[in-house]
mmCIF file of C-alpha atoms and ligand atoms in Angstrom:
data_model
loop_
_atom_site.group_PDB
_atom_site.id
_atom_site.type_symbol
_atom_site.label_atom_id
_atom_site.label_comp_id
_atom_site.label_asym_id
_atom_site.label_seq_id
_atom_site.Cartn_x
_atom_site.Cartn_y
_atom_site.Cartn_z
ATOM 1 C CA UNK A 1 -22.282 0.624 10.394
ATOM 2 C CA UNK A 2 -21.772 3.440 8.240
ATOM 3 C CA UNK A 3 -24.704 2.556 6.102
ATOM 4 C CA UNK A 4 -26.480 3.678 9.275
ATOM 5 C CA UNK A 5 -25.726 7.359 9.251
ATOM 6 C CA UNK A 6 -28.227 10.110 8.095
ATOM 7 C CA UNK A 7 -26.667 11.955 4.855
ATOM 8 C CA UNK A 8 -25.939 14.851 6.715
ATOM 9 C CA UNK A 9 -23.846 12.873 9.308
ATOM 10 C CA UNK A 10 -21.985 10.812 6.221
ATOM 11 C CA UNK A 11 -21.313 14.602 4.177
ATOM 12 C CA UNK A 12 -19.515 15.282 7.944
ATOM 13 C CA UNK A 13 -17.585 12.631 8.003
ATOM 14 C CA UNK A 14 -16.329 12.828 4.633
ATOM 15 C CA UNK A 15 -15.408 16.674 5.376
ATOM 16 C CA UNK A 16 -13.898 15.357 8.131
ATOM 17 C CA UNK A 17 -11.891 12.522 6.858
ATOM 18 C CA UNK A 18 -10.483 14.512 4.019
ATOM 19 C CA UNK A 19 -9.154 17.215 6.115
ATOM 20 C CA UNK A 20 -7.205 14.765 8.972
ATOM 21 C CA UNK A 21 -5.183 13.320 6.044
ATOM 22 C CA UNK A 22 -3.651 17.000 6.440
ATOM 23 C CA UNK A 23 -2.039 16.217 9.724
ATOM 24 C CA UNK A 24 1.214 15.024 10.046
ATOM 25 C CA UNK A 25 3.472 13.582 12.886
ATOM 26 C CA UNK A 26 4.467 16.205 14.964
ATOM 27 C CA UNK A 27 1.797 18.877 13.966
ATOM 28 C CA UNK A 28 0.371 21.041 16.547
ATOM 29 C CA UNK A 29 -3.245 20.573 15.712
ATOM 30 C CA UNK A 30 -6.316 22.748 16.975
ATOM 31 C CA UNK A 31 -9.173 21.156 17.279
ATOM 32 C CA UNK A 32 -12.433 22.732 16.710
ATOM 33 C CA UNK A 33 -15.896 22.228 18.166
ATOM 34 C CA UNK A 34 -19.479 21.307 16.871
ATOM 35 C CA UNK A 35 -21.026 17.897 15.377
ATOM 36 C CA UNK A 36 -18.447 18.101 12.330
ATOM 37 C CA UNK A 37 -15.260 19.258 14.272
ATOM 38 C CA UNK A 38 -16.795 15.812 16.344
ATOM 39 C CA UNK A 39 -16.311 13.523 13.884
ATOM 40 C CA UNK A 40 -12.565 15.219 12.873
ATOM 41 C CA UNK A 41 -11.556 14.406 16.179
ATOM 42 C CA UNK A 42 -13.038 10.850 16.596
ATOM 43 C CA UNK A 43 -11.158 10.178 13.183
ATOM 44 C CA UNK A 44 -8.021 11.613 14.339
ATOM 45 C CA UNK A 45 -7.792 9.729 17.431
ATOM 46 C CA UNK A 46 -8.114 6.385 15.489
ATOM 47 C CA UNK A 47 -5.052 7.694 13.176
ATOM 48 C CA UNK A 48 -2.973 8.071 16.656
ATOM 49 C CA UNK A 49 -4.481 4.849 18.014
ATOM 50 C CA UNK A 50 -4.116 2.568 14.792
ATOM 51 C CA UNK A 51 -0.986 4.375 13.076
ATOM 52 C CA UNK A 52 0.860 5.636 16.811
ATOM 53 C CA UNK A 53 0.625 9.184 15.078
ATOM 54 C CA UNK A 54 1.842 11.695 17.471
ATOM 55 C CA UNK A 55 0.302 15.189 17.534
ATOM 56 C CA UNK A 56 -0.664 17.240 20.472
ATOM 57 C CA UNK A 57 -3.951 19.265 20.119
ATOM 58 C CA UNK A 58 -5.113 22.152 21.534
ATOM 59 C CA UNK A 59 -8.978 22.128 22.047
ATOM 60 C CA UNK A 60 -11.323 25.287 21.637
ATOM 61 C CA UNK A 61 -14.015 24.308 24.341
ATOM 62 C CA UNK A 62 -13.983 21.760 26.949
ATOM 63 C CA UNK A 63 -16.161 19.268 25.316
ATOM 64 C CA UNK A 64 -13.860 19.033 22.675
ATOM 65 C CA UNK A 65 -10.882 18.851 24.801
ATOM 66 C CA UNK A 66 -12.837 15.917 27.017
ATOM 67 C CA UNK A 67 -13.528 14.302 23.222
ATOM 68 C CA UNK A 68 -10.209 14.317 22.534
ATOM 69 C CA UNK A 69 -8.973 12.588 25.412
ATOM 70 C CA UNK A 70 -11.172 10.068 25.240
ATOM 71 C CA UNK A 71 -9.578 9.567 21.627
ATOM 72 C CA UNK A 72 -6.037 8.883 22.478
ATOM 73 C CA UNK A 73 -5.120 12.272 21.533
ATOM 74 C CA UNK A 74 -2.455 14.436 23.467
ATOM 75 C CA UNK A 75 -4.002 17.837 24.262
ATOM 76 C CA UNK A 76 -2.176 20.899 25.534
ATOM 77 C CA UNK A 77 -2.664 24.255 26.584
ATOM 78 C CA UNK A 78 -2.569 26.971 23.277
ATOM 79 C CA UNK A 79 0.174 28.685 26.045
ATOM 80 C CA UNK A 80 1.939 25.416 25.713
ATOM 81 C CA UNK A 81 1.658 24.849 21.996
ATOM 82 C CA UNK A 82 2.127 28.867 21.296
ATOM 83 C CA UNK A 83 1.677 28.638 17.569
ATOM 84 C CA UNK A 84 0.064 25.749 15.533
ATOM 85 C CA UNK A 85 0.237 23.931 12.501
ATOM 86 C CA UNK A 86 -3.030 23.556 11.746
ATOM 87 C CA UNK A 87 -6.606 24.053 12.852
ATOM 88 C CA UNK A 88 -9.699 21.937 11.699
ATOM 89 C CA UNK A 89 -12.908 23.565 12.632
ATOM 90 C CA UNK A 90 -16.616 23.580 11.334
ATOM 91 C CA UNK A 91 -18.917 27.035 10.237
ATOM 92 C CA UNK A 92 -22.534 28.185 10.494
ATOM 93 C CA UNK A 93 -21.757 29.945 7.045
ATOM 94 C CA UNK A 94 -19.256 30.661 4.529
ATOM 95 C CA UNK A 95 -19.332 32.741 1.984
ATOM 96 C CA UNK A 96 -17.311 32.695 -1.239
ATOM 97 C CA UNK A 97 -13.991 34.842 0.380
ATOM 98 C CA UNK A 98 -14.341 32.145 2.873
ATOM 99 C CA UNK A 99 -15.312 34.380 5.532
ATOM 100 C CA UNK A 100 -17.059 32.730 8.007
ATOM 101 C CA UNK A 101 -20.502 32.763 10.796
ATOM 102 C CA UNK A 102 -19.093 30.684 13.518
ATOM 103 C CA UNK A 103 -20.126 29.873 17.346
ATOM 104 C CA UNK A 104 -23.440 28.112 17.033
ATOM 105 C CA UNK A 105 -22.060 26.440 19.644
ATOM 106 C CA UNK A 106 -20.884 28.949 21.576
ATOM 107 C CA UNK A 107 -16.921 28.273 21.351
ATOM 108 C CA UNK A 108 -16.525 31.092 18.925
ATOM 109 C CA UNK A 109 -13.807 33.151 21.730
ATOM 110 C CA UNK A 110 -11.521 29.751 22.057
ATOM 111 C CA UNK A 111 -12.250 29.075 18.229
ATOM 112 C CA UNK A 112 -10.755 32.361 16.622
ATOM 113 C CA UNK A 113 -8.281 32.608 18.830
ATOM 114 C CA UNK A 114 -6.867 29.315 18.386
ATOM 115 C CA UNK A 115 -7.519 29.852 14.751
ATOM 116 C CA UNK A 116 -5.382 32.797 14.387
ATOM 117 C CA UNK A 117 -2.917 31.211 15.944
ATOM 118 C CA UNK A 118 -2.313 28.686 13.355
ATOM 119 C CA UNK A 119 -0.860 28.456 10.054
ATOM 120 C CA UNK A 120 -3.793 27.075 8.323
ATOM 121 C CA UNK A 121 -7.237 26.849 8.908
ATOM 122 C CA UNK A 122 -9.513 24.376 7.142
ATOM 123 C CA UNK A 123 -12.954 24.466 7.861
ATOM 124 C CA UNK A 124 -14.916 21.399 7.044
ATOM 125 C CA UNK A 125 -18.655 21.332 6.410
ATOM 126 C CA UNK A 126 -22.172 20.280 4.303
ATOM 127 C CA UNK A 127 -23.471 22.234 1.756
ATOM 128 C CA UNK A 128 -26.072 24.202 3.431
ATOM 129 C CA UNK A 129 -23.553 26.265 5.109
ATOM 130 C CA UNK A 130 -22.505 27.864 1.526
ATOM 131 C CA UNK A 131 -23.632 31.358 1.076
ATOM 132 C CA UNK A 132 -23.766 34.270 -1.560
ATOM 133 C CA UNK A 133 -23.730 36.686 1.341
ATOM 134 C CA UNK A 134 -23.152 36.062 5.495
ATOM 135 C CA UNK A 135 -25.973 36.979 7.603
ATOM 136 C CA UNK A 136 -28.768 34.298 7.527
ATOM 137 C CA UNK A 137 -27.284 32.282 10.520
ATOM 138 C CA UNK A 138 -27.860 34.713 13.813
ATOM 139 C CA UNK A 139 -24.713 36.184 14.081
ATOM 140 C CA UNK A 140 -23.081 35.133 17.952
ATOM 141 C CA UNK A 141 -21.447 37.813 20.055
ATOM 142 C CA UNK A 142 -19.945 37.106 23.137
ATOM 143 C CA UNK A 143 -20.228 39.775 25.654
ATOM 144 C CA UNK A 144 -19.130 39.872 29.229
ATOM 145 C CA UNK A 145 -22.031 39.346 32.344
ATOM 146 C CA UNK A 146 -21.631 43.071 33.557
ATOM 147 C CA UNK A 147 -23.371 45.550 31.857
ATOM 148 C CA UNK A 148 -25.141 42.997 29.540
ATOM 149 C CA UNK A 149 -28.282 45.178 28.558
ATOM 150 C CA UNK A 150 -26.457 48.221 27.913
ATOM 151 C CA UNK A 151 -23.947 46.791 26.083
ATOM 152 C CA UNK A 152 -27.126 44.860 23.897
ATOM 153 C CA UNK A 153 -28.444 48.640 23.717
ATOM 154 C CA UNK A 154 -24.982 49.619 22.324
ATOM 155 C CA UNK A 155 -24.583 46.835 20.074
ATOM 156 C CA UNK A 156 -28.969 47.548 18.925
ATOM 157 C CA UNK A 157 -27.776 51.447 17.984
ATOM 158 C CA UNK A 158 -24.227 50.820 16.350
ATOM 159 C CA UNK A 159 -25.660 48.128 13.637
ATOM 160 C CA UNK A 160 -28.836 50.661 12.758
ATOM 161 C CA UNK A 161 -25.875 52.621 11.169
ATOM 162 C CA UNK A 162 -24.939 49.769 9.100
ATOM 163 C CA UNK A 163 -25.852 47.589 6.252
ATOM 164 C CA UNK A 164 -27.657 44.841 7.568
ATOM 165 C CA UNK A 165 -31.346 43.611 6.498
ATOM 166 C CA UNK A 166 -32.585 42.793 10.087
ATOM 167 C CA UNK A 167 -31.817 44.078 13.509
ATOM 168 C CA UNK A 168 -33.103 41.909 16.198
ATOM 169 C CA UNK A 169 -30.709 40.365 19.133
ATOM 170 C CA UNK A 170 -31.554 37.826 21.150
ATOM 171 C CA UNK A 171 -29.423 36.538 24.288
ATOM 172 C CA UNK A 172 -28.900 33.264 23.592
ATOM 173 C CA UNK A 173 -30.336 31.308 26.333
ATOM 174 C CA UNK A 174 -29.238 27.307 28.103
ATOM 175 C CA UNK A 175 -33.028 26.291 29.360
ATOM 176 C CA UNK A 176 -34.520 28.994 31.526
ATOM 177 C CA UNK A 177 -31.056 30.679 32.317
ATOM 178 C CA UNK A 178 -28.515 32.661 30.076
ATOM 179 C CA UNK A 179 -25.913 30.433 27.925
ATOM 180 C CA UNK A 180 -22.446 31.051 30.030
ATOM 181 C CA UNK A 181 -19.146 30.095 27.272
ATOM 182 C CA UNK A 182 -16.661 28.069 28.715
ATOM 183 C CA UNK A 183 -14.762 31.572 30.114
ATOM 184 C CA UNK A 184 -17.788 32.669 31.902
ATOM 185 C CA UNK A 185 -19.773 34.971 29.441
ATOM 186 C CA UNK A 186 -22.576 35.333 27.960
ATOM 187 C CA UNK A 187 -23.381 35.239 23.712
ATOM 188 C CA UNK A 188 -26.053 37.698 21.888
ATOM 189 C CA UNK A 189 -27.233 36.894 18.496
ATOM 190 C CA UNK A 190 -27.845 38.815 16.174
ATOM 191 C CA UNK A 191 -30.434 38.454 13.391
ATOM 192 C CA UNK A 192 -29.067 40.488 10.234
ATOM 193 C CA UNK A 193 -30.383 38.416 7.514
ATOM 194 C CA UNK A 194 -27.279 39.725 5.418
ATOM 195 C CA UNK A 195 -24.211 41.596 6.068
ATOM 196 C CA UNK A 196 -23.552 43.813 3.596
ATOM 197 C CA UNK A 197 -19.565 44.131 4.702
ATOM 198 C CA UNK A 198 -18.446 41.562 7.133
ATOM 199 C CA UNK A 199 -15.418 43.350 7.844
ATOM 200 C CA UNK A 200 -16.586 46.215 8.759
ATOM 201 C CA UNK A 201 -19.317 45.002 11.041
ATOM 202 C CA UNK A 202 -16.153 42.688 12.227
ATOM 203 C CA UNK A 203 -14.403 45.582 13.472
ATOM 204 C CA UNK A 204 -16.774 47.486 14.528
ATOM 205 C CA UNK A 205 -18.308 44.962 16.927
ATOM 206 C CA UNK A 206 -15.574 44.917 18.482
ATOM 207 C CA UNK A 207 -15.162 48.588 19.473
ATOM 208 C CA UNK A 208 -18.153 48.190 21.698
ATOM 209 C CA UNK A 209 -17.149 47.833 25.300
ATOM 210 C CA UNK A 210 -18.272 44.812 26.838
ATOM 211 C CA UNK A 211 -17.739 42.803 23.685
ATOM 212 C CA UNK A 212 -15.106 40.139 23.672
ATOM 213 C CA UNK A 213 -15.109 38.906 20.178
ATOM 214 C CA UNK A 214 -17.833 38.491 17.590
ATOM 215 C CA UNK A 215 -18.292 35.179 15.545
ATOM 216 C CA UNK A 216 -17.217 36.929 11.968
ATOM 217 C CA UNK A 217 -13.695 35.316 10.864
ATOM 218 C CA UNK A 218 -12.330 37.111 8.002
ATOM 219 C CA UNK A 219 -9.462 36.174 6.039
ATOM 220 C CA UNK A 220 -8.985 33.503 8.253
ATOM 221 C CA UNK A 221 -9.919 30.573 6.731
ATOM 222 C CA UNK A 222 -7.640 28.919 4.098
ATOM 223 C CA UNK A 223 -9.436 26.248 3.005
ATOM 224 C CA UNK A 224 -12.942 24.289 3.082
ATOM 225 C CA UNK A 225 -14.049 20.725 2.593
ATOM 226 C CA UNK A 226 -18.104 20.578 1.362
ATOM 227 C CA UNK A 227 -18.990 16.739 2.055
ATOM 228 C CA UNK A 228 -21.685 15.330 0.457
ATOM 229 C CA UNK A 229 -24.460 12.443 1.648
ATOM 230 C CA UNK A 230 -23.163 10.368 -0.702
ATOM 231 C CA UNK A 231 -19.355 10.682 0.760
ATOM 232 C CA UNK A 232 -18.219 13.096 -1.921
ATOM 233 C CA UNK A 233 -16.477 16.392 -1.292
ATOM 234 C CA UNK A 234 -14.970 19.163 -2.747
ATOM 235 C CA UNK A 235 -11.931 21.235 -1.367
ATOM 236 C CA UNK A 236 -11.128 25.214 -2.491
ATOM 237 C CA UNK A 237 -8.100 26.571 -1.817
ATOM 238 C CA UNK A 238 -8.577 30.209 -1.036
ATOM 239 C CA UNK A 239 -4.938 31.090 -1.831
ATOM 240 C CA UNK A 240 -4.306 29.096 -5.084
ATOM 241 C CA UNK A 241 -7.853 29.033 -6.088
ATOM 242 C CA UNK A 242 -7.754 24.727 -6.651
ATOM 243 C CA UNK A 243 -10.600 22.628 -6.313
ATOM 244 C CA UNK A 244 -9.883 18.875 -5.752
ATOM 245 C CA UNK A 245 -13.272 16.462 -5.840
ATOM 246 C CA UNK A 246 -13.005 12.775 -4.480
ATOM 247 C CA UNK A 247 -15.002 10.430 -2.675
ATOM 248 C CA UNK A 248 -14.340 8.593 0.703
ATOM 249 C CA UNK A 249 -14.586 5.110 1.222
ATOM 250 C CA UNK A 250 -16.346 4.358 3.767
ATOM 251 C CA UNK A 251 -15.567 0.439 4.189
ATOM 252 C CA UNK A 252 -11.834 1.876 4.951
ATOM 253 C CA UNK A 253 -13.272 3.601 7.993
ATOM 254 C CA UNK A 254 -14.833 0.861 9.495
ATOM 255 C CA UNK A 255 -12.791 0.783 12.744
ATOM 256 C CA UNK A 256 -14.145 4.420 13.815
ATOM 257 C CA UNK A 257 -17.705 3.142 13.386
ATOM 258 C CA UNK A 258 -16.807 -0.461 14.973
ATOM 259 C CA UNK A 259 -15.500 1.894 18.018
ATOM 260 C CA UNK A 260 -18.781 4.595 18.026
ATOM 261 C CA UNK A 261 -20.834 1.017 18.205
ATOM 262 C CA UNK A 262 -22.428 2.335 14.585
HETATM 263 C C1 5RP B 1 -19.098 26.204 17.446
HETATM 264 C C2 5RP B 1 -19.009 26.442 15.993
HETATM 265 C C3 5RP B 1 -19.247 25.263 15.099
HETATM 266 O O1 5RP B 1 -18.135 25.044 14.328
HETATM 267 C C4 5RP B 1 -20.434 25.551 14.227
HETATM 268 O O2 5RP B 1 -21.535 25.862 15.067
HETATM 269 C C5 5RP B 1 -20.778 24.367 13.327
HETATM 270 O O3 5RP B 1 -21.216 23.295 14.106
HETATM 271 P P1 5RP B 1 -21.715 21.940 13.450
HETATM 272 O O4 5RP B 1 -20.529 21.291 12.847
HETATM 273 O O5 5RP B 1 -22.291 21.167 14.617
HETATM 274 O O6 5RP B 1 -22.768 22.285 12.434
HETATM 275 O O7 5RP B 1 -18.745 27.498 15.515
HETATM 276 O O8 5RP B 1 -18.971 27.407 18.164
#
């Protein structure tokens, strides 16, 4: 039963719920990864289940993808969809531009691009992912297997140029062995403490060879949905600058839970 979820689990849901009333019939949909993107999808797949709502998704890791399926939900290839309608993802951080820390779980390559790709992002979150300034959440990188330490060395000399408050990076490690994404690399994190300019160290990143893409998304986001414990949230508009607050009901929801055996 809902009752049953930790606060943190009921603020994702709400996030989560708010942002799949977004989706219409016939939307090309990409579908983001993590515990909130989770919930997104299992709430989506009772919409195409209980209301017949046809959408075809295109997943940004293949846990999500194998999610979605399991759902109901139609997913194609982002070569088959081209260019979508919307994307629903979760963040480490935000900050208030709405730049974004993502790939804490190491989908950050599939999740940009599949974010840039799309009309409209909404990124759907808790609380404790708001921030004044990017930089407390290790930053991911993902970098290809060859070359890995020199292109950590590279990556160790470029950011002592920059404004950052810390300059550790770690390779992010599965177990005993090094993390491999779902295209066969590898992901270093960096510990900056705070970015001074996320753009910058965006771009910059990215001129290092060996890097594929770096977990900063600027200007990307459009929107974000805060849920609370409680099953409040609050959506801001980037663009227009709104802020809608509202509540979920949680007794309407009660086939999801009835299917996750809640
Ligand atoms: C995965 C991500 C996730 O969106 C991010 O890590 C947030 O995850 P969660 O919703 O589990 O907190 O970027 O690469």
């Amino acid at each position: 039963m809902p009752q049953n979820l930790s606060p943190v689990d009921k603020a994702k849901f709400a996030a989560a719920s708010r942002a799949v009333d977004f989706v219409e019939a016939g939307m090309r949909v990409g579908l983001g990864t993590g515990s909130t993107a989770a919930w997104m999808v299992r709430i989506l797949g009772a919409r195409v289940r209980d209301e017949g709502l046809k959408i075809a998704g295109v997943a940004t890791s293949a846990r999500t993808a194998a999610l979605a399926r399991a759902e109901g939900i139609t997913v194609v290839t982002l070569d088959e969809a081209r260019w979508l309608d919307l994307t629903i993802d979760g963040a480490d951080e935000f900050d208030p531009k709405l730049n974004l820390i993502k790939g804490g779980g190491a989908a950050l390559l599939q999740e940009k691009i599949v974010a840039t790709a799309s009309d409209q992002m909404i990124v759907i979150t808790d609380a404790a992912k708001e921030v004044a300034h990017l930089g407390a959440f290790p930053l991911p990188v993902e970098v290809i297997g060859f070359g890995l330490q020199t292109t950590r060395a590279l990556i160790e000399e470029m950011i002592e140029a920059l404004d950052v408050l810390g300059r550790k990076v770690t390779l992010r490690m599965n177990g005993d062995t090094p993390l491999v994404t779902d295209e066969g690399n590898r992901i270093l994190d960096l510990h900056l403490g705070r970015i001074g300019n996320p753009g910058q160290l965006a771009m910059v990143l990215n001129q290092v060879p060996g890097v594929v893409e770096n977990g900063l998304f600027i200007d990307i986001c459009d929107r974000v949905i805060i849920g609370h414990g409680d099953g409040g949230f609050e959506m801001r508009d980037i663009i227009t600058g709104a802020v809608e607050t509202g509540r979920i009901d949680f007794a309407e929801s009660g086939n999801i839970f009835a299917d996750l055996g809640h």
